[in-house]
Amino acid sequence: MARFCACLAATPERARSHLAAMGAAVRYDAGTAGPGAALIHDEPGHATGPFTAYGRTAVGEVTLHNRPELLAALARSGAPTRPDCPDGELLLRCWARFGAAGIRLAEGMFALAVHDGGDLVLIRDHVGARTLFYARADDAWAASTSLRALRRWPALGNGLELAAVRSFLTFAYLPGEETLLRGVKEVLPGRCLRLADDGTVTEEHYWEPEERIGQGLSEWYEGGDPPAEEYALRLRGLLEEATARRLPDAEAVAVLLSGGVDSSLVTALAAKLHAHPVHTYSISFGGELPNELGYSGLVATHCRTRHRVLSVSGAAVAARLAEAAALLDSPVGDPLTVPNLMLAEAVAGDGLRVVLNGEGGDPVFGGPKNLPMLVYEMHRGGGAGGSTGSAGSTGDAADARENAYLRSYRKCFTDLPDLLTADALDALEALPRPERFITPYLRPGARDGRMDHLLNQLLHCNLRTKGAHHILTKVERLTASQGVQGRSPLFDRRVVDQAFATPPRWKLNGTVEKWVLKEAVRDLLPDTVVDRPKSGMRVPVQQWLGGPLRELAGDLLLGREARARGLFRQDTVRAWMKGDGALLPRQGGKLWLVLTLELWLRAYDVR
C-alpha cells in the first residue's frame, strides 16, 4: 500500500531532495536525469512504479477495467506490449502511443504522473475516482496523490486557503481545483496537465460529458425518436458490462447495500454475473430510527447474498471521527464517513479485496436533489424539461440561478455572515467566490460540454462537483485505508455517456426519478424496491451532537486552538450547540460541517 510523489526540478539531486522532504522513498539509478518519482509507503493507497515505456518514466495509482481493449488497440498499432504488464505501465503505453485518445479509451480509476522530456504530465481518470494534487515552489513542480505529502514540503510553506473554507461550508466538500492548502491545486477529472520547467501549465480536456440525445439509437429509427424501452435496453447492456468489468477474478466480491434502488441493482447485477459468492453489507443506527433495513434485507434474500448488518453507535462515531477525517485529503462534511470506514473494515476483515457500491445513480440519472432547482426554474418562468437558453443568459437572472443552486444544498451558504468572524469575512471579500465552480455547468460553453436541457445541466454539475470531489474521493480514501478497492459501476464512463444521450424526460418521467435506470433493471428486483420513493438513510446527527459528540464538539470548537484560528464566531457556535435559533432540523448538519473542518485542520496542522 502506497501513494506516490513526482517532482520536476533543475537537477536530479534537487528532485531527490524535494521528494525525500515529502516523505517519499526515492529510487535513484546513477545517470538518471530530469524529474524524479517515488512511492510513499506509510500512506494507504494503490501506487506502483516508477515504470518506463517509450523513453518515458511514470508513477501512478492505476486500476484498469478494460485491459483487453487497450492491449488490442496497442497491438493494432504495431506497438510491442507485454500482455502481463502492470496497469500503470499499460496506461503509460496508451498515452505515449495515442496521446489523449489513449487515455480516453481507458476505463478505470487512475492518477498518473509522467516524466516526458523536460515536462511533468499529470493525468486523472474520466470521473475522478482517484485524486492527484500539484504545487510549485523553489522553481520546482511537485505532484502527489497524497495532500499530506505536499503539506510536508518545506519549500511550499503552505498555510490555510480561506476561499476554500468558504467553499467547504457552502458545499460540504471542495467542488473544484482548490484545496485548503494555499498554493496546492487538484487536477480535475478528465484532464491532462503538462507542467513545464518554466512554470507554465497547459491543460487538455480529454473527456467531458456531452448532451447527445439519441446517439447510438436514433439512426435505427430513421432519424426519429426511439421509444423509451430502447433507451432502457441499451442502458441495461452497459450496466452489465460496467459491473462485470469491476468484478474481481476468481474470488468473492462485496457490495455495500443500503436498500435504495442504486445499490440494489448493483447487488442484483453482481449476483447474476459473478460466479463467486457475493457478500452484502448494510448499516444500522438502531431500531428507533427510520431505516431501510427491510429493503436491504429483502434484496439480500432475493439475490441470495451473504448479508451482514453493522450496528453503528454514536459512541463509535465519537471515538473514530478524528481518524476518519485524517484519512481524507480534503474534508467531507458527510456524517457517514465513520460508518463507511467501519464498513470497509468489515469487508477487509472478511478477506475481500473489492467492494462495489451504488454511488452515481443520483448525480448521473436524476435523483431528488435536483427537485429544488427544477421547482425554482418553474416559478421563475423557465421550463424544467426543455431548453432554457441559459448559455446566453446574463445579469441578475443567471446570478439568481447560481444563488438558488447554492441555497439548494442547505448547508452553511446563507449562514456565513453569522458564522464567520468579521476578520474572515473582510478577507474573503477579495477572494474568488464559490459560484465559479458551478457557472460552467449552469451556463455552459462549448469547452465545458454543452448541455441545453436544465436537468442535464444540473446532472453535469452534480457529476463534476459532488461526484468527483465528494462521493468518489470519500469512497476511494476510506476503502484504500483498509487495503480494499471501492468500485462504482454507475460512474462508468460509458454509462455516463448513455445517461446524457437519453432524453431528460426518461430520466425524470413525470414524478418518477431515475425512470430509465429503474426500467433497465426492473426484471432483476422486486417491484417494491424498484418503485419505492427515495427516502435516504436517516443519520442521527442531532442525537450524536447532543450526546456522545457533545463534549468533543465543545472542546474542539470552543477551545483555544479554534479561537486562535479566528474563523468562527464563538457566540454562533455556542448557539448552534445549544439548539438556539431557527436552524432545525438542519442545525445538526451545519454544526457537523464546522466540526469536520476543525478536525481536518488539526489532523493536517493547518493554521
mmCIF file with all atom_site columns, N, CA, C and O in Angstrom, residues 206-224:
data_model
loop_
_atom_site.group_PDB
_atom_site.id
_atom_site.type_symbol
_atom_site.label_atom_id
_atom_site.label_alt_id
_atom_site.label_comp_id
_atom_site.label_asym_id
_atom_site.label_entity_id
_atom_site.label_seq_id
_atom_site.pdbx_PDB_ins_code
_atom_site.Cartn_x
_atom_site.Cartn_y
_atom_site.Cartn_z
_atom_site.occupancy
_atom_site.B_iso_or_equiv
_atom_site.pdbx_formal_charge
_atom_site.auth_seq_id
_atom_site.auth_comp_id
_atom_site.auth_asym_id
_atom_site.auth_atom_id
_atom_site.pdbx_PDB_model_num
ATOM 1  N N  . TYR A 1 206 ? -9.468  15.739 -22.123 1.00 0.00 ? 206 TYR A N  1
ATOM 2  C CA . TYR A 1 206 ? -9.553  14.571 -22.996 1.00 0.00 ? 206 TYR A CA 1
ATOM 3  C C  . TYR A 1 206 ? -10.937 13.933 -22.986 1.00 0.00 ? 206 TYR A C  1
ATOM 4  O O  . TYR A 1 206 ? -11.274 13.150 -23.874 1.00 0.00 ? 206 TYR A O  1
ATOM 5  N N  . TRP A 1 207 ? -11.759 14.273 -21.978 1.00 0.00 ? 207 TRP A N  1
ATOM 6  C CA . TRP A 1 207 ? -13.135 13.751 -21.956 1.00 0.00 ? 207 TRP A CA 1
ATOM 7  C C  . TRP A 1 207 ? -14.003 14.670 -21.118 1.00 0.00 ? 207 TRP A C  1
ATOM 8  O O  . TRP A 1 207 ? -13.598 15.112 -20.039 1.00 0.00 ? 207 TRP A O  1
ATOM 9  N N  . GLU A 1 208 ? -15.174 14.960 -21.638 1.00 0.00 ? 208 GLU A N  1
ATOM 10 C CA . GLU A 1 208 ? -16.190 15.717 -20.907 1.00 0.00 ? 208 GLU A CA 1
ATOM 11 C C  . GLU A 1 208 ? -17.550 15.211 -21.380 1.00 0.00 ? 208 GLU A C  1
ATOM 12 O O  . GLU A 1 208 ? -17.763 15.025 -22.577 1.00 0.00 ? 208 GLU A O  1
ATOM 13 N N  . PRO A 1 209 ? -18.475 14.944 -20.466 1.00 0.00 ? 209 PRO A N  1
ATOM 14 C CA . PRO A 1 209 ? -19.812 14.515 -20.910 1.00 0.00 ? 209 PRO A CA 1
ATOM 15 C C  . PRO A 1 209 ? -20.443 15.552 -21.824 1.00 0.00 ? 209 PRO A C  1
ATOM 16 O O  . PRO A 1 209 ? -20.288 16.755 -21.616 1.00 0.00 ? 209 PRO A O  1
ATOM 17 N N  . GLU A 1 210 ? -21.128 15.091 -22.836 1.00 0.00 ? 210 GLU A N  1
ATOM 18 C CA . GLU A 1 210 ? -21.815 15.975 -23.775 1.00 0.00 ? 210 GLU A CA 1
ATOM 19 C C  . GLU A 1 210 ? -23.252 15.502 -23.972 1.00 0.00 ? 210 GLU A C  1
ATOM 20 O O  . GLU A 1 210 ? -23.541 14.317 -23.878 1.00 0.00 ? 210 GLU A O  1
ATOM 21 N N  . GLU A 1 211 ? -24.112 16.451 -24.221 1.00 0.00 ? 211 GLU A N  1
ATOM 22 C CA . GLU A 1 211 ? -25.525 16.139 -24.442 1.00 0.00 ? 211 GLU A CA 1
ATOM 23 C C  . GLU A 1 211 ? -25.721 15.734 -25.910 1.00 0.00 ? 211 GLU A C  1
ATOM 24 O O  . GLU A 1 211 ? -25.743 16.589 -26.801 1.00 0.00 ? 211 GLU A O  1
ATOM 25 N N  . ARG A 1 212 ? -25.823 14.455 -26.144 1.00 0.00 ? 212 ARG A N  1
ATOM 26 C CA . ARG A 1 212 ? -26.008 13.919 -27.496 1.00 0.00 ? 212 ARG A CA 1
ATOM 27 C C  . ARG A 1 212 ? -27.241 13.031 -27.497 1.00 0.00 ? 212 ARG A C  1
ATOM 28 O O  . ARG A 1 212 ? -27.143 11.798 -27.529 1.00 0.00 ? 212 ARG A O  1
ATOM 29 N N  . ILE A 1 213 ? -28.391 13.643 -27.426 1.00 0.00 ? 213 ILE A N  1
ATOM 30 C CA . ILE A 1 213 ? -29.646 12.922 -27.276 1.00 0.00 ? 213 ILE A CA 1
ATOM 31 C C  . ILE A 1 213 ? -29.841 11.950 -28.439 1.00 0.00 ? 213 ILE A C  1
ATOM 32 O O  . ILE A 1 213 ? -29.769 12.330 -29.611 1.00 0.00 ? 213 ILE A O  1
ATOM 33 N N  . GLY A 1 214 ? -30.094 10.702 -28.095 1.00 0.00 ? 214 GLY A N  1
ATOM 34 C CA . GLY A 1 214 ? -30.390 9.685  -29.095 1.00 0.00 ? 214 GLY A CA 1
ATOM 35 C C  . GLY A 1 214 ? -29.182 9.078  -29.771 1.00 0.00 ? 214 GLY A C  1
ATOM 36 O O  . GLY A 1 214 ? -29.330 8.184  -30.613 1.00 0.00 ? 214 GLY A O  1
ATOM 37 N N  . GLN A 1 215 ? -27.965 9.530  -29.432 1.00 0.00 ? 215 GLN A N  1
ATOM 38 C CA . GLN A 1 215 ? -26.791 8.998  -30.109 1.00 0.00 ? 215 GLN A CA 1
ATOM 39 C C  . GLN A 1 215 ? -26.691 7.489  -29.897 1.00 0.00 ? 215 GLN A C  1
ATOM 40 O O  . GLN A 1 215 ? -26.826 6.985  -28.789 1.00 0.00 ? 215 GLN A O  1
ATOM 41 N N  . GLY A 1 216 ? -26.440 6.767  -30.974 1.00 0.00 ? 216 GLY A N  1
ATOM 42 C CA . GLY A 1 216 ? -26.334 5.324  -30.906 1.00 0.00 ? 216 GLY A CA 1
ATOM 43 C C  . GLY A 1 216 ? -27.647 4.600  -31.090 1.00 0.00 ? 216 GLY A C  1
ATOM 44 O O  . GLY A 1 216 ? -27.675 3.383  -31.237 1.00 0.00 ? 216 GLY A O  1
ATOM 45 N N  . LEU A 1 217 ? -28.755 5.345  -31.086 1.00 0.00 ? 217 LEU A N  1
ATOM 46 C CA . LEU A 1 217 ? -30.070 4.720  -31.250 1.00 0.00 ? 217 LEU A CA 1
ATOM 47 C C  . LEU A 1 217 ? -30.866 5.338  -32.385 1.00 0.00 ? 217 LEU A C  1
ATOM 48 O O  . LEU A 1 217 ? -31.554 4.638  -33.128 1.00 0.00 ? 217 LEU A O  1
ATOM 49 N N  . SER A 1 218 ? -30.794 6.666  -32.543 1.00 0.00 ? 218 SER A N  1
ATOM 50 C CA . SER A 1 218 ? -31.686 7.347  -33.479 1.00 0.00 ? 218 SER A CA 1
ATOM 51 C C  . SER A 1 218 ? -31.471 6.885  -34.913 1.00 0.00 ? 218 SER A C  1
ATOM 52 O O  . SER A 1 218 ? -32.411 6.898  -35.720 1.00 0.00 ? 218 SER A O  1
ATOM 53 N N  . GLU A 1 219 ? -30.247 6.429  -35.260 1.00 0.00 ? 219 GLU A N  1
ATOM 54 C CA . GLU A 1 219 ? -30.025 6.008  -36.634 1.00 0.00 ? 219 GLU A CA 1
ATOM 55 C C  . GLU A 1 219 ? -30.832 4.761  -36.992 1.00 0.00 ? 219 GLU A C  1
ATOM 56 O O  . GLU A 1 219 ? -31.089 4.488  -38.163 1.00 0.00 ? 219 GLU A O  1
ATOM 57 N N  . TRP A 1 220 ? -31.215 4.019  -35.966 1.00 0.00 ? 220 TRP A N  1
ATOM 58 C CA . TRP A 1 220 ? -32.024 2.820  -36.221 1.00 0.00 ? 220 TRP A CA 1
ATOM 59 C C  . TRP A 1 220 ? -33.492 3.165  -36.436 1.00 0.00 ? 220 TRP A C  1
ATOM 60 O O  . TRP A 1 220 ? -34.285 2.306  -36.803 1.00 0.00 ? 220 TRP A O  1
ATOM 61 N N  . TYR A 1 221 ? -33.869 4.404  -36.198 1.00 0.00 ? 221 TYR A N  1
ATOM 62 C CA . TYR A 1 221 ? -35.266 4.814  -36.330 1.00 0.00 ? 221 TYR A CA 1
ATOM 63 C C  . TYR A 1 221 ? -35.404 5.925  -37.364 1.00 0.00 ? 221 TYR A C  1
ATOM 64 O O  . TYR A 1 221 ? -36.266 6.783  -37.244 1.00 0.00 ? 221 TYR A O  1
ATOM 65 N N  . GLU A 1 222 ? -34.516 5.899  -38.368 1.00 0.00 ? 222 GLU A N  1
ATOM 66 C CA . GLU A 1 222 ? -34.570 6.823  -39.497 1.00 0.00 ? 222 GLU A CA 1
ATOM 67 C C  . GLU A 1 222 ? -34.655 8.276  -39.030 1.00 0.00 ? 222 GLU A C  1
ATOM 68 O O  . GLU A 1 222 ? -35.442 9.070  -39.531 1.00 0.00 ? 222 GLU A O  1
ATOM 69 N N  . GLY A 1 223 ? -33.851 8.561  -38.022 1.00 0.00 ? 223 GLY A N  1
ATOM 70 C CA . GLY A 1 223 ? -33.792 9.929  -37.524 1.00 0.00 ? 223 GLY A CA 1
ATOM 71 C C  . GLY A 1 223 ? -34.909 10.279 -36.560 1.00 0.00 ? 223 GLY A C  1
ATOM 72 O O  . GLY A 1 223 ? -34.943 11.383 -36.040 1.00 0.00 ? 223 GLY A O  1
ATOM 73 N N  . GLY A 1 224 ? -35.834 9.350  -36.310 1.00 0.00 ? 224 GLY A N  1
ATOM 74 C CA . GLY A 1 224 ? -36.917 9.626  -35.376 1.00 0.00 ? 224 GLY A CA 1
ATOM 75 C C  . GLY A 1 224 ? -36.491 9.402  -33.944 1.00 0.00 ? 224 GLY A C  1
ATOM 76 O O  . GLY A 1 224 ? -35.346 9.055  -33.646 1.00 0.00 ? 224 GLY A O  1
#
